[in-house]
Coordinates of C-alpha atoms in Angstrom, one line a residue:
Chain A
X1 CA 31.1 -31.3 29.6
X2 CA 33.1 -27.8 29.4
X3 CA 34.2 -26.9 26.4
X4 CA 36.9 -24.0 25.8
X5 CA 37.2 -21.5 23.3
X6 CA 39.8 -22.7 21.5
X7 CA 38.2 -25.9 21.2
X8 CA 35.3 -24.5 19.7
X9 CA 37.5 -22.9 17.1
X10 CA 38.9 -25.6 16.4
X11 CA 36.0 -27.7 15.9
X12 CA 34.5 -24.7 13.2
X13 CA 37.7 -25.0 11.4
X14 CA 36.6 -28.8 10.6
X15 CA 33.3 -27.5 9.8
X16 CA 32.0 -29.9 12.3
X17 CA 30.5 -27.0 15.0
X18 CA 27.0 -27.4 15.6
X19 CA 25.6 -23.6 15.3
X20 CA 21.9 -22.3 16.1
X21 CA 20.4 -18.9 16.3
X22 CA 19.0 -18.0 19.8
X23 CA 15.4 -18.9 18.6
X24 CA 16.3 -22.1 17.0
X25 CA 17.8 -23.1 20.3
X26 CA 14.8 -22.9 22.8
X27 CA 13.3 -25.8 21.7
X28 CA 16.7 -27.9 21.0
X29 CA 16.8 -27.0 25.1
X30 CA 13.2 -28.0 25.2
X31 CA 14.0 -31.4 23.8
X32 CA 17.0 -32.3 25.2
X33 CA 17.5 -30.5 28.3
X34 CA 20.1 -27.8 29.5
X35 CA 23.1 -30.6 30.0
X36 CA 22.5 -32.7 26.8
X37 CA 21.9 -29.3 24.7
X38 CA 25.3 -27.8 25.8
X39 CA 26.9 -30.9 25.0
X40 CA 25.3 -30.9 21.5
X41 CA 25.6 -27.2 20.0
X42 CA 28.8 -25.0 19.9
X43 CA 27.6 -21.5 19.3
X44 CA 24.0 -19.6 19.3
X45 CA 23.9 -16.8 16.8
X46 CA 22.1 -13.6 18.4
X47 CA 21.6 -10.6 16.2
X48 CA 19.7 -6.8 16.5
X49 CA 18.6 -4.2 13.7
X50 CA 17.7 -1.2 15.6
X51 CA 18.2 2.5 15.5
X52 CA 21.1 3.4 18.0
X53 CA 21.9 7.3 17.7
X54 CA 25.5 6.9 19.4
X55 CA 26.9 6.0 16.2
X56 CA 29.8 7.6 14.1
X57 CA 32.1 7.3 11.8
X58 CA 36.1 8.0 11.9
X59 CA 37.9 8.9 8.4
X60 CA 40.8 10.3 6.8
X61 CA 40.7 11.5 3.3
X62 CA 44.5 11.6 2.3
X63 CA 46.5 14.6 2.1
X64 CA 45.6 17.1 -1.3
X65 CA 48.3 19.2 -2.5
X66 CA 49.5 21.6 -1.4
X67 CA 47.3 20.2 2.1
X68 CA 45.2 21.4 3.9
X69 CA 44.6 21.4 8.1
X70 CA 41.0 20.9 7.8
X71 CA 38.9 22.8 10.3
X72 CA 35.4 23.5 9.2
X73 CA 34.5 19.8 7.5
X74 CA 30.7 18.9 5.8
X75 CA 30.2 15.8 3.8
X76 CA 26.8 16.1 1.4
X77 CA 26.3 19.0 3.7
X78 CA 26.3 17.5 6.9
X79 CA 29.4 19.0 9.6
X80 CA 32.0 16.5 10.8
X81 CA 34.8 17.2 13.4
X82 CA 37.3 19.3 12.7
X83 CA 38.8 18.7 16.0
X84 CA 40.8 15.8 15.2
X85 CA 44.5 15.8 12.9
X86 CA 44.9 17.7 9.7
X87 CA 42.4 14.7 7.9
X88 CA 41.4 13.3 10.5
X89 CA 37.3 13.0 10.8
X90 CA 34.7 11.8 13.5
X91 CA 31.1 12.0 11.9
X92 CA 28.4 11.8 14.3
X93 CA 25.0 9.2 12.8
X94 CA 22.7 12.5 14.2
X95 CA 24.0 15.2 12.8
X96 CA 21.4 16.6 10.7
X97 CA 22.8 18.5 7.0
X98 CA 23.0 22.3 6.6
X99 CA 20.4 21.8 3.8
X100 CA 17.9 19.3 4.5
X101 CA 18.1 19.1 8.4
X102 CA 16.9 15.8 9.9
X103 CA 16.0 14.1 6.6
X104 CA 19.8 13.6 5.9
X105 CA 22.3 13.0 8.3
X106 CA 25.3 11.6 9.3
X107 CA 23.7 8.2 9.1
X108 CA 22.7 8.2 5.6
X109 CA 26.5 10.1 4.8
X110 CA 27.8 6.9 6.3
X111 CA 25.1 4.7 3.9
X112 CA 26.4 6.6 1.3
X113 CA 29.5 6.4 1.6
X114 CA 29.2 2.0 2.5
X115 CA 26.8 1.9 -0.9
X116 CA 30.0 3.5 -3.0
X117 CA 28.3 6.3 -3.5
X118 CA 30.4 10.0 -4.2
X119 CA 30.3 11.9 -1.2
X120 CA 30.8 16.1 -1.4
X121 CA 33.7 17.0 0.8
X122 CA 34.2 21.1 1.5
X123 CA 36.5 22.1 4.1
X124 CA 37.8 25.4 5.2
X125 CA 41.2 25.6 7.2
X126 CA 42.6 29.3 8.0
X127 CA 46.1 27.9 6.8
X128 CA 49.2 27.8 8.7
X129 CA 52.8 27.6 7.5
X130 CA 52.9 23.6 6.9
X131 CA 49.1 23.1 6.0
X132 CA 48.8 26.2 3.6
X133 CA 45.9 25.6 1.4
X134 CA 42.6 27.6 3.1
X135 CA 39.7 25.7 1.0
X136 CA 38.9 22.5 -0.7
X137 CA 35.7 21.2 -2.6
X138 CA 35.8 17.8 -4.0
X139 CA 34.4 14.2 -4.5
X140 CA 35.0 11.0 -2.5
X141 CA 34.4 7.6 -2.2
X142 CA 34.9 5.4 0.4
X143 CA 37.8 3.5 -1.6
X144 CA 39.2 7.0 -1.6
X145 CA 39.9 7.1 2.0
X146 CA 42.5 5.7 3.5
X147 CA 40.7 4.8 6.7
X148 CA 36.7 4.4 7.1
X149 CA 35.8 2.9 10.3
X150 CA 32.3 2.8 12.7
X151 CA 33.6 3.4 15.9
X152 CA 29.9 3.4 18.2
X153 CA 30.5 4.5 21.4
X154 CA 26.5 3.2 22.7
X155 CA 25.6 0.1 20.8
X156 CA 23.1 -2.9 21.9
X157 CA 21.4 -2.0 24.6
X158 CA 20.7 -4.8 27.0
X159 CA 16.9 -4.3 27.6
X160 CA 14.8 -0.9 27.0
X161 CA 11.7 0.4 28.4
X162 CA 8.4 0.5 26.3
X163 CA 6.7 3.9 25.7
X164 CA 3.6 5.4 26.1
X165 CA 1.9 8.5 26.1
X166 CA -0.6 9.4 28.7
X167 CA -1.0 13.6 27.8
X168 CA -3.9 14.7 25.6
X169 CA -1.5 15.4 23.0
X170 CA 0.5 13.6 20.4
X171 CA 4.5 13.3 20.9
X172 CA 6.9 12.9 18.6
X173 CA 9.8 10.6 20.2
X174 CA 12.8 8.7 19.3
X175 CA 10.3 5.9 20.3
X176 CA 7.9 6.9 17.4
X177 CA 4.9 8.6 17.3
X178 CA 3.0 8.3 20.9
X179 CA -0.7 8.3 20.3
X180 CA -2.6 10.8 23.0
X181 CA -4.4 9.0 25.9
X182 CA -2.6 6.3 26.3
X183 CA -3.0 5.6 22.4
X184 CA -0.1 2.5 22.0
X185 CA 2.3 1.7 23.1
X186 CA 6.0 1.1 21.0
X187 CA 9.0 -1.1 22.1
X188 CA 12.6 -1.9 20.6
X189 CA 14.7 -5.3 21.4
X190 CA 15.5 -8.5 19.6
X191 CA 13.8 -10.0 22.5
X192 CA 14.9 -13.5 22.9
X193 CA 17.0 -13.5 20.0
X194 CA 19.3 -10.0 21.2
X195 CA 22.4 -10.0 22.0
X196 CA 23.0 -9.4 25.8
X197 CA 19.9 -10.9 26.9
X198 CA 21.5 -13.7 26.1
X199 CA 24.4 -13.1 27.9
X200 CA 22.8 -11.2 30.9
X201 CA 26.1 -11.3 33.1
X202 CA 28.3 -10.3 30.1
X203 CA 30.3 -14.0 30.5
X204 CA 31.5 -14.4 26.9
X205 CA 30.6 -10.4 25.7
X206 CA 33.7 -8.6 26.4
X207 CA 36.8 -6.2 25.0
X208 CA 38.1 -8.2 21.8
X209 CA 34.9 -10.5 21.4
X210 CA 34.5 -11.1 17.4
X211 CA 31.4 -9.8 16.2
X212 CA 29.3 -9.0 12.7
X213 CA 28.7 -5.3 12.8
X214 CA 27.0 -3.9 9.2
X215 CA 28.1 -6.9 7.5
X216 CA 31.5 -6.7 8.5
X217 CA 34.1 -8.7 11.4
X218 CA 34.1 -6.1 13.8
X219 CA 35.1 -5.9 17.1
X220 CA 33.8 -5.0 20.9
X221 CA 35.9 -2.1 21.5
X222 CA 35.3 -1.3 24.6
X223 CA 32.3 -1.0 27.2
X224 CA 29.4 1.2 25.4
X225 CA 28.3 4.6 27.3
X226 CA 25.7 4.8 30.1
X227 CA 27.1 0.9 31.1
X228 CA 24.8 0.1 33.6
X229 CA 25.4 -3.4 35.1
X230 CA 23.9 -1.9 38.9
X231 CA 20.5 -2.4 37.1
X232 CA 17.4 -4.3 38.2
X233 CA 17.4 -8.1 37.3
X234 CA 15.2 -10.8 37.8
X235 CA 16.1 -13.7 40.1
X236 CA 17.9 -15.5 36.8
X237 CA 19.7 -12.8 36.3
X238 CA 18.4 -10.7 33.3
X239 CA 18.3 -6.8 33.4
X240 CA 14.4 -5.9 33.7
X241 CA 16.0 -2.5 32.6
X242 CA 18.3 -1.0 30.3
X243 CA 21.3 -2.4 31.6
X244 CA 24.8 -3.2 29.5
X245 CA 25.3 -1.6 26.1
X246 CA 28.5 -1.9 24.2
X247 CA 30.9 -0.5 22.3
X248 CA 31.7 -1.3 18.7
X249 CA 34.2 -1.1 16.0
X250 CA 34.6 -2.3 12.4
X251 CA 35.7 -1.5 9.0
X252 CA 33.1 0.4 7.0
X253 CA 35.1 -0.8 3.4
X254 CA 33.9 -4.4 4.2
X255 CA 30.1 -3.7 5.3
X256 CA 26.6 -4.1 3.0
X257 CA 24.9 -0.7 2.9
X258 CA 21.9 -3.0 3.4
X259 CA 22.9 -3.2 7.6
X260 CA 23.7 0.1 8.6
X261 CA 20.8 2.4 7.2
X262 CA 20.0 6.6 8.0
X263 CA 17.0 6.6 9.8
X264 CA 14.6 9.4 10.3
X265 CA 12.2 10.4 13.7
X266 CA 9.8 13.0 12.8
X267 CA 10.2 16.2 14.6
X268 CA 13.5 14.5 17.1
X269 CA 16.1 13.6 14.6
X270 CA 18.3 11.4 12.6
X271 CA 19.0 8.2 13.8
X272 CA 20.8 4.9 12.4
X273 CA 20.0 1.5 12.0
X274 CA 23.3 -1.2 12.9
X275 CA 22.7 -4.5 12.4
X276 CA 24.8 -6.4 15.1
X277 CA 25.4 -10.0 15.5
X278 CA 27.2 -11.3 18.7
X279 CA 28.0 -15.0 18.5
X280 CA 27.7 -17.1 22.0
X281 CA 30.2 -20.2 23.1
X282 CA 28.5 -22.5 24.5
X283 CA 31.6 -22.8 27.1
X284 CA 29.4 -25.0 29.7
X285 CA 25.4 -25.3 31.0
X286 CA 24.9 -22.4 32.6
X287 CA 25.8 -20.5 29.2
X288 CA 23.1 -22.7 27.4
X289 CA 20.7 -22.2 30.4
X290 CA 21.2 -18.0 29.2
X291 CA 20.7 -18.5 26.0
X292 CA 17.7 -20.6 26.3
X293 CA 15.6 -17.5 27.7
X294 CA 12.3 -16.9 26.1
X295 CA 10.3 -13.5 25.3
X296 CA 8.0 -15.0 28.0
X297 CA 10.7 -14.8 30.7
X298 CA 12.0 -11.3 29.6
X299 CA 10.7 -8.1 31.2
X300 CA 10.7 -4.3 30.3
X301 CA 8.4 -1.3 31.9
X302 CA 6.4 0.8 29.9
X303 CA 7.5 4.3 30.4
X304 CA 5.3 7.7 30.3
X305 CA 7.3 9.7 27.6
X306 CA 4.7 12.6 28.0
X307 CA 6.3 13.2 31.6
X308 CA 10.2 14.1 31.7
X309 CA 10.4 15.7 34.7
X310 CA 12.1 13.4 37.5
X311 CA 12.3 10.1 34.9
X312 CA 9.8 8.8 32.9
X313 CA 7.1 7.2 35.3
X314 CA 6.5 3.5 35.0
X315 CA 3.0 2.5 34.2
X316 CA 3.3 -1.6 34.4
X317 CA 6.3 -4.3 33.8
X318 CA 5.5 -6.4 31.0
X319 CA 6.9 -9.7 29.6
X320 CA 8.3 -9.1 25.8
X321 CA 5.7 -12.1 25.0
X322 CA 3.0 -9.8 26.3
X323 CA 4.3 -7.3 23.9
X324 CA 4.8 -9.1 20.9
X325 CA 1.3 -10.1 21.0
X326 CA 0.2 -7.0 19.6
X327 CA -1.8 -5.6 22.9
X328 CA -0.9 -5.1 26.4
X329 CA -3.9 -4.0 29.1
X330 CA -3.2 -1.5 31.0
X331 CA -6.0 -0.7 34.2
X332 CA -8.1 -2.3 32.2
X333 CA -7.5 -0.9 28.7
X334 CA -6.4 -2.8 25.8
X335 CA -3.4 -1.1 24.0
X336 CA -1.8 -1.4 20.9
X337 CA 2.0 -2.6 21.2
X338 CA 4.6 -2.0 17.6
X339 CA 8.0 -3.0 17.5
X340 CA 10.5 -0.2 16.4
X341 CA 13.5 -2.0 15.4
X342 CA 13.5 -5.1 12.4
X343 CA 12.9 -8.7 14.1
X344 CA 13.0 -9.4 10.3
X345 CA 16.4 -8.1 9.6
X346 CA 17.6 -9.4 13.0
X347 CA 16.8 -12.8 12.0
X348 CA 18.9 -12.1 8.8
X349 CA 21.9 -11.3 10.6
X350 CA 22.1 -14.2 12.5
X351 CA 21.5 -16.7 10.3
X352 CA 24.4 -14.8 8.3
X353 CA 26.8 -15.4 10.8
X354 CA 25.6 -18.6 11.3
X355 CA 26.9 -19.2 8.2
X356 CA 30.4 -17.6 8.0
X357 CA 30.8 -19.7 11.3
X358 CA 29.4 -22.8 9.5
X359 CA 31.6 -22.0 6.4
X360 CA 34.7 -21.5 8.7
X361 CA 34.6 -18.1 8.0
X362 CA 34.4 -16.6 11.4
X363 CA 36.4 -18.0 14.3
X364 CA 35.4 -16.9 17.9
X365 CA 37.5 -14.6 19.9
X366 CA 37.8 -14.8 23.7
X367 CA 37.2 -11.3 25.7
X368 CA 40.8 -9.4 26.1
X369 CA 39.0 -8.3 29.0
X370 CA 35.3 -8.6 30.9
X371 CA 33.2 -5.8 31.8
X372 CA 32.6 -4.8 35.3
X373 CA 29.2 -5.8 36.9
X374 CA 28.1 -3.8 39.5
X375 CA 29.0 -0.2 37.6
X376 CA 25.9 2.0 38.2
X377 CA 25.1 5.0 36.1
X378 CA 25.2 8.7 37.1
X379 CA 23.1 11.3 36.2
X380 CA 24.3 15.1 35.5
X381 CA 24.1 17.3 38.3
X382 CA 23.3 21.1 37.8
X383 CA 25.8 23.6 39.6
X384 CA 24.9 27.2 40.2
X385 CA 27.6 29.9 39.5
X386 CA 29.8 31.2 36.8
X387 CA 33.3 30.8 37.5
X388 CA 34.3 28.1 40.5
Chain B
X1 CA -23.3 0.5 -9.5
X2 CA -19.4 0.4 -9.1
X3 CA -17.2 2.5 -6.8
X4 CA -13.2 3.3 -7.9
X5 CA -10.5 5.0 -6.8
X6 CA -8.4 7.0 -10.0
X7 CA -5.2 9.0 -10.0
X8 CA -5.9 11.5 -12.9
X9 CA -2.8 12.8 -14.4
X10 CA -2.9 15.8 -16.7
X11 CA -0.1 16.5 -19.2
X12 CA 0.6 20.6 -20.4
X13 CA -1.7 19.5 -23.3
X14 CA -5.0 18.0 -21.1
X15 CA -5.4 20.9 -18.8
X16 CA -8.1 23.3 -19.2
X17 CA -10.3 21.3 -21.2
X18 CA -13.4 20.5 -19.1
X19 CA -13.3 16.8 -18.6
X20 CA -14.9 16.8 -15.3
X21 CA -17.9 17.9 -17.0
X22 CA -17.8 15.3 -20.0
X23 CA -17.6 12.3 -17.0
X24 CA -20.5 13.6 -15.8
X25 CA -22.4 14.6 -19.1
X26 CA -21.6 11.5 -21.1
X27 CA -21.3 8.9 -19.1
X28 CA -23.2 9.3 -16.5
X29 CA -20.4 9.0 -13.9
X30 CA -20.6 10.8 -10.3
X31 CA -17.1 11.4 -8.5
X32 CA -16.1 13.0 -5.3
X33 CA -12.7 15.4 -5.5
X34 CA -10.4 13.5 -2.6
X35 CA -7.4 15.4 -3.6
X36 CA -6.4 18.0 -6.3
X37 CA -3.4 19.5 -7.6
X38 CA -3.8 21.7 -10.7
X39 CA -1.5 23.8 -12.5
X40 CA -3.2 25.4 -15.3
X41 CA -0.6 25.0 -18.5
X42 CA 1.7 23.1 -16.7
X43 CA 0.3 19.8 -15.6
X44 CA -1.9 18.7 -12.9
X45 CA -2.5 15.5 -10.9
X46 CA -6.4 15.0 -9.5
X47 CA -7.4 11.8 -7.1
X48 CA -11.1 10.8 -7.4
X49 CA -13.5 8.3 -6.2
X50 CA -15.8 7.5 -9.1
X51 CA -19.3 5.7 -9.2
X52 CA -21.1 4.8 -12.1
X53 CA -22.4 1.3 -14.2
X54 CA -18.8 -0.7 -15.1
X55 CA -19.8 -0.1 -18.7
X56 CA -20.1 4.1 -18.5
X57 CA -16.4 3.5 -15.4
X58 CA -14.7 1.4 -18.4
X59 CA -15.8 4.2 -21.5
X60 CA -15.1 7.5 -19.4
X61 CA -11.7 6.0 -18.6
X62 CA -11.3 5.4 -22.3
X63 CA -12.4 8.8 -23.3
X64 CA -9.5 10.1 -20.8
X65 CA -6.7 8.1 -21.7
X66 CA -7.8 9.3 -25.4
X67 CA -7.4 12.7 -24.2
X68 CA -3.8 12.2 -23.0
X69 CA -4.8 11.7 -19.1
X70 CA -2.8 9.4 -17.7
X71 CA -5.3 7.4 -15.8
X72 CA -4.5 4.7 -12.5
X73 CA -5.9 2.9 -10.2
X74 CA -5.3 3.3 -6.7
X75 CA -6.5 1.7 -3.3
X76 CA -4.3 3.5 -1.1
X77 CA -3.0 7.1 -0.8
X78 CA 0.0 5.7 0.2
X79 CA 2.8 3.3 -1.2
X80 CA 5.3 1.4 0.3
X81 CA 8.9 1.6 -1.0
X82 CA 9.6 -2.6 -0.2
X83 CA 12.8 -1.6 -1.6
X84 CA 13.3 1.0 1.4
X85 CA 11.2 -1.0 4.1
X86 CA 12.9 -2.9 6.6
X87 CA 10.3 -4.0 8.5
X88 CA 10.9 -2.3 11.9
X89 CA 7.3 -1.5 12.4
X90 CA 7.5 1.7 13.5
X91 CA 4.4 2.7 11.2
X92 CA 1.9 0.4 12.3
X93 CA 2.5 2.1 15.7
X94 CA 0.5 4.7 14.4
X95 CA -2.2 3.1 11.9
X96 CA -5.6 3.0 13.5
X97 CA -7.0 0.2 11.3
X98 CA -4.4 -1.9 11.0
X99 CA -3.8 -1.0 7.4
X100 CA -0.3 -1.3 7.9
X101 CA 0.5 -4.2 10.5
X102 CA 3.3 -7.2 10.8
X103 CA 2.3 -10.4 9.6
X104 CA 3.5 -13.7 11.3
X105 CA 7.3 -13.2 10.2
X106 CA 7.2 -9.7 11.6
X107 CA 7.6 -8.6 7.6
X108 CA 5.4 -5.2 7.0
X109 CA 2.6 -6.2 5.0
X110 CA -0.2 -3.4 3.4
X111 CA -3.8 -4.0 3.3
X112 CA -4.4 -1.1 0.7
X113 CA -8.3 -1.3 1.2
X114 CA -8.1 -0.5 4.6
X115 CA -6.6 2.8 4.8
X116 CA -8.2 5.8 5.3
X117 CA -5.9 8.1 4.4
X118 CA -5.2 9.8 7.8
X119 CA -0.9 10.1 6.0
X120 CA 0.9 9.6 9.8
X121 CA 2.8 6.0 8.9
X122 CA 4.2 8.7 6.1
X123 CA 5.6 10.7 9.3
X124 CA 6.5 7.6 11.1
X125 CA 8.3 6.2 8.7
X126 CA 12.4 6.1 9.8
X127 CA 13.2 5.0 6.2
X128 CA 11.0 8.1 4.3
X129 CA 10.0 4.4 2.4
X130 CA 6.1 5.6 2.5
X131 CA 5.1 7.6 0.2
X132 CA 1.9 9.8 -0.6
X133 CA 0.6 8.7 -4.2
X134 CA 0.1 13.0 -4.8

């Protein structure tokens, strides 16, 4: 039988929803079946705790006195945008500091700033006649501000390729260190328990849906950047490529310091860590038959970072059980396979939000609005000449 | 005939005095240098593998400790900051032996003994939780 939003809701408000992460619930399908399982649970928690780069930050400090338009901004060192209102700040998660370059970024200014740490603020302005003062140098908090909130425009990828190296020479990626000669191989997903494999057609992950972002109630804002719903699938359904990403907004003053975390990749940059957690209504069967998928069932390519030229070449489509298992053959060779973002902390996050839905904490919101499948992505085309 | 890995660590006051050769001497320990750092008069930190009969290990690291060396024990020339770690895995991409590798949870877990020392999970690393022990 269907179930609606609203009576979901209203069934957590009695405390009486039956709620399951996306690994507890393959076997409750496995028992029960597709059409007795969606009768029996409400919601399946799905969670990731990866590094995203397209991450940021948007704060206003308050007005000093006399005030100041600020126009060259650093926090701890590291520039934010002065191309906002007089206190108005984006900070990027990958912009590296003045001082110790890649080591401390954005990300860990915004870890900072979550763990209630004193953050050094220097702008420089050249004045005008309402914004007078030129410089200031001071101290802030985030209970200083009057606004702190992540807003990340590319957030959750669907699916993402695994990486190899076939050169003779090691590479320093975003996807970790590749070992020469086809040394291992690394990979970064939730698997069976992420977010939009879960949801492959995006039925219940749209504008407005109610999410846990870095220990916060954020929001889907909007669809993320490089939305690419055009992408491969198997016959189910499920992107065998990157696929959806999302958007994402919530208010840094309510997050844990422990879920949003400055990451560093030798030799390409800094990076952050965002734990997300994206609940699921079970609305009818075929939302339990998504949510029932299994690493087995999902697929990814492994991709030759060593060539860029013309896309990284695909060496071989494997199944996310193959590469959980710690070794995938390729012509013959036996490969190593490492996961590069936290299963572990994943796990965390959606058994915390199974809990604030548990508790009656967290209510489910219905998309605003759905996201366009079909929207293929473009690339960026070179044009000769100066002026046009 | 016992083998052990020591982190030496030499206060303003220890260095210059010739304890090397009083290992050796007195009780009758052999050693191999794996890493040193030596400042004279300021301090200096010195990682050895040392062989000798547990009785002469046990005395020579007496006769240090009595000289103001601090004197530890290490497996590994790395640690893990558990505090730090999150467990993406992103080291054990890297670790040849399997020093570093997820265990059943997909939690980080450190086999100490294994390593040899080649220092890449320290690169690795997103959270800089690895650390060299010099």
């Amino acid at each position: 039988m269907a179930k609606t939003y609203q009576e979901i809701n209203e069934k957590i408000a009695k405390g009486e929803a039956v709620v399951v992460t996306a690994e507890e619930v393959i076997d409750i399908v496995k028992k029960r079946g597709v059409k007795e399982a969606a009768d029996y649970v409400d919601v399946v928690t799905t969670a990731t705790f990866g590094p995203m780069c397209s991450s940021g930050a948007f704060l206003n400090f308050g007005h000093s006195d006399p005030p100041i338009r600020m126009a060259e901004i650093t926090l701890n060192g590291v520039v934010a945008s002065g191309g906002l209102a007089a206190v108005d700040t984006y900070l990027g998660a990958t912009q590296p500091s003045n001082d110790r370059g890649i080591e401390y970024g954005g990300a860990h200014v915004i870890n900072d700033l979550i763990a209630g740490k004193e953050v050094h603020l220097v702008a420089k302005s050249p004045g005008t006649d309402c914004y007078p003062r030129k410089e200031i140098d001071t101290w802030v908090t985030l209970a200083d501000l009057n606004e702190a909130y992540l807003f990340n425009p590319r957030n959750c990828y669907q699916n993402y390729n695994a990486a190899i190296n076939t050169s003779s020479k090691r590479i320093y990626t975003y996807m970790g260190i590749l070992q020469p000669n086809m040394g291992n191989i690394t990979y970064s997903t939730a698997g069976e328990l992420s977010p939009l494999l879960n949801d492959p057609l995006l039925k219940t992950i749209g504008m407005g849906t109610r999410i846990f972002l870095g220990g916060a109630q954020g929001y889907v804002s909007w669809m993320g950047t490089q939305f690419n719903t055009a992408c491969e699938r198997d016959e189910k359904g499920y992107p065998t490529t990157p696929g959806a990403t999302l958007a994402l907004i919530g208010n840094m003053k309510e997050m844990n310091p422990a879920y949003i975390r400055g990451a560093v990749y030798e030799k390409y940059g800094t990076s952050m860590f965002v734990g997300v957690g994206i609940p699921i209504p079970i609305l009818n069967e075929e939302m339990m038959s998504f949510v029932s998928v299994e690493n087995k069932d999902l697929h990814t390519n492994v991709l030759d970072y060593s060539v860029s030229k013309g896309g990284h070449p695909t060496l071989k489509k494997v199944s996310y059980a193959e590469l959980r298992s710690g070794s995938v053959d390729i012509n013959g060779k036996i490969i190593k396979t490492s996961p590069m973002s936290s299963l572990k902390v994943a796990r965390e996050i959606a058994l915390e939000l199974n809990h604030w839905i548990k508790k009656g904490k967290f209510f489910l919101q219905e998309p605003i609005q759905t996201f366009p499948i079909g929207n293929a992505l473009k690339g960026l085309e070179i044009k000769e000449g100066e002026s046009r | 005939m016992i083998t052990k890995k020591i982190l030496l660590s030499f206060p303003k006051v220890a260095t210059g005095k010739p304890m090397a050769m009083e290992l050796i001497k007195t009780y009758n320990l052999d050693f191999s240098i794996l890493k040193a750092l030596i400042d004279d008069n300021i301090k200096g930190t010195l990682l050895l593998e040392i062989r000798g009969e547990a009785n002469d290990l046990n005395a020579g690291i007496v006769f240090l400790r009595e000289n103001q060396i601090g004197v530890k024990e290490v497996q590994s020339m790395v640690v893990v900051d558990e505090k730090k770690c999150i467990s993406c895995g992103a080291c054990t991409a890297v670790c040849a032996v399997n020093a570093l590798e997820m265990d059943e949870n997909w939690s980080l877990i450190h086999h100490e003994d294994k390593c040899l020392e080649c220092m890449l999970c320290v690169k690795a690393c997103p959270m800089r939780a690895i650390h060299a022990v010099m």
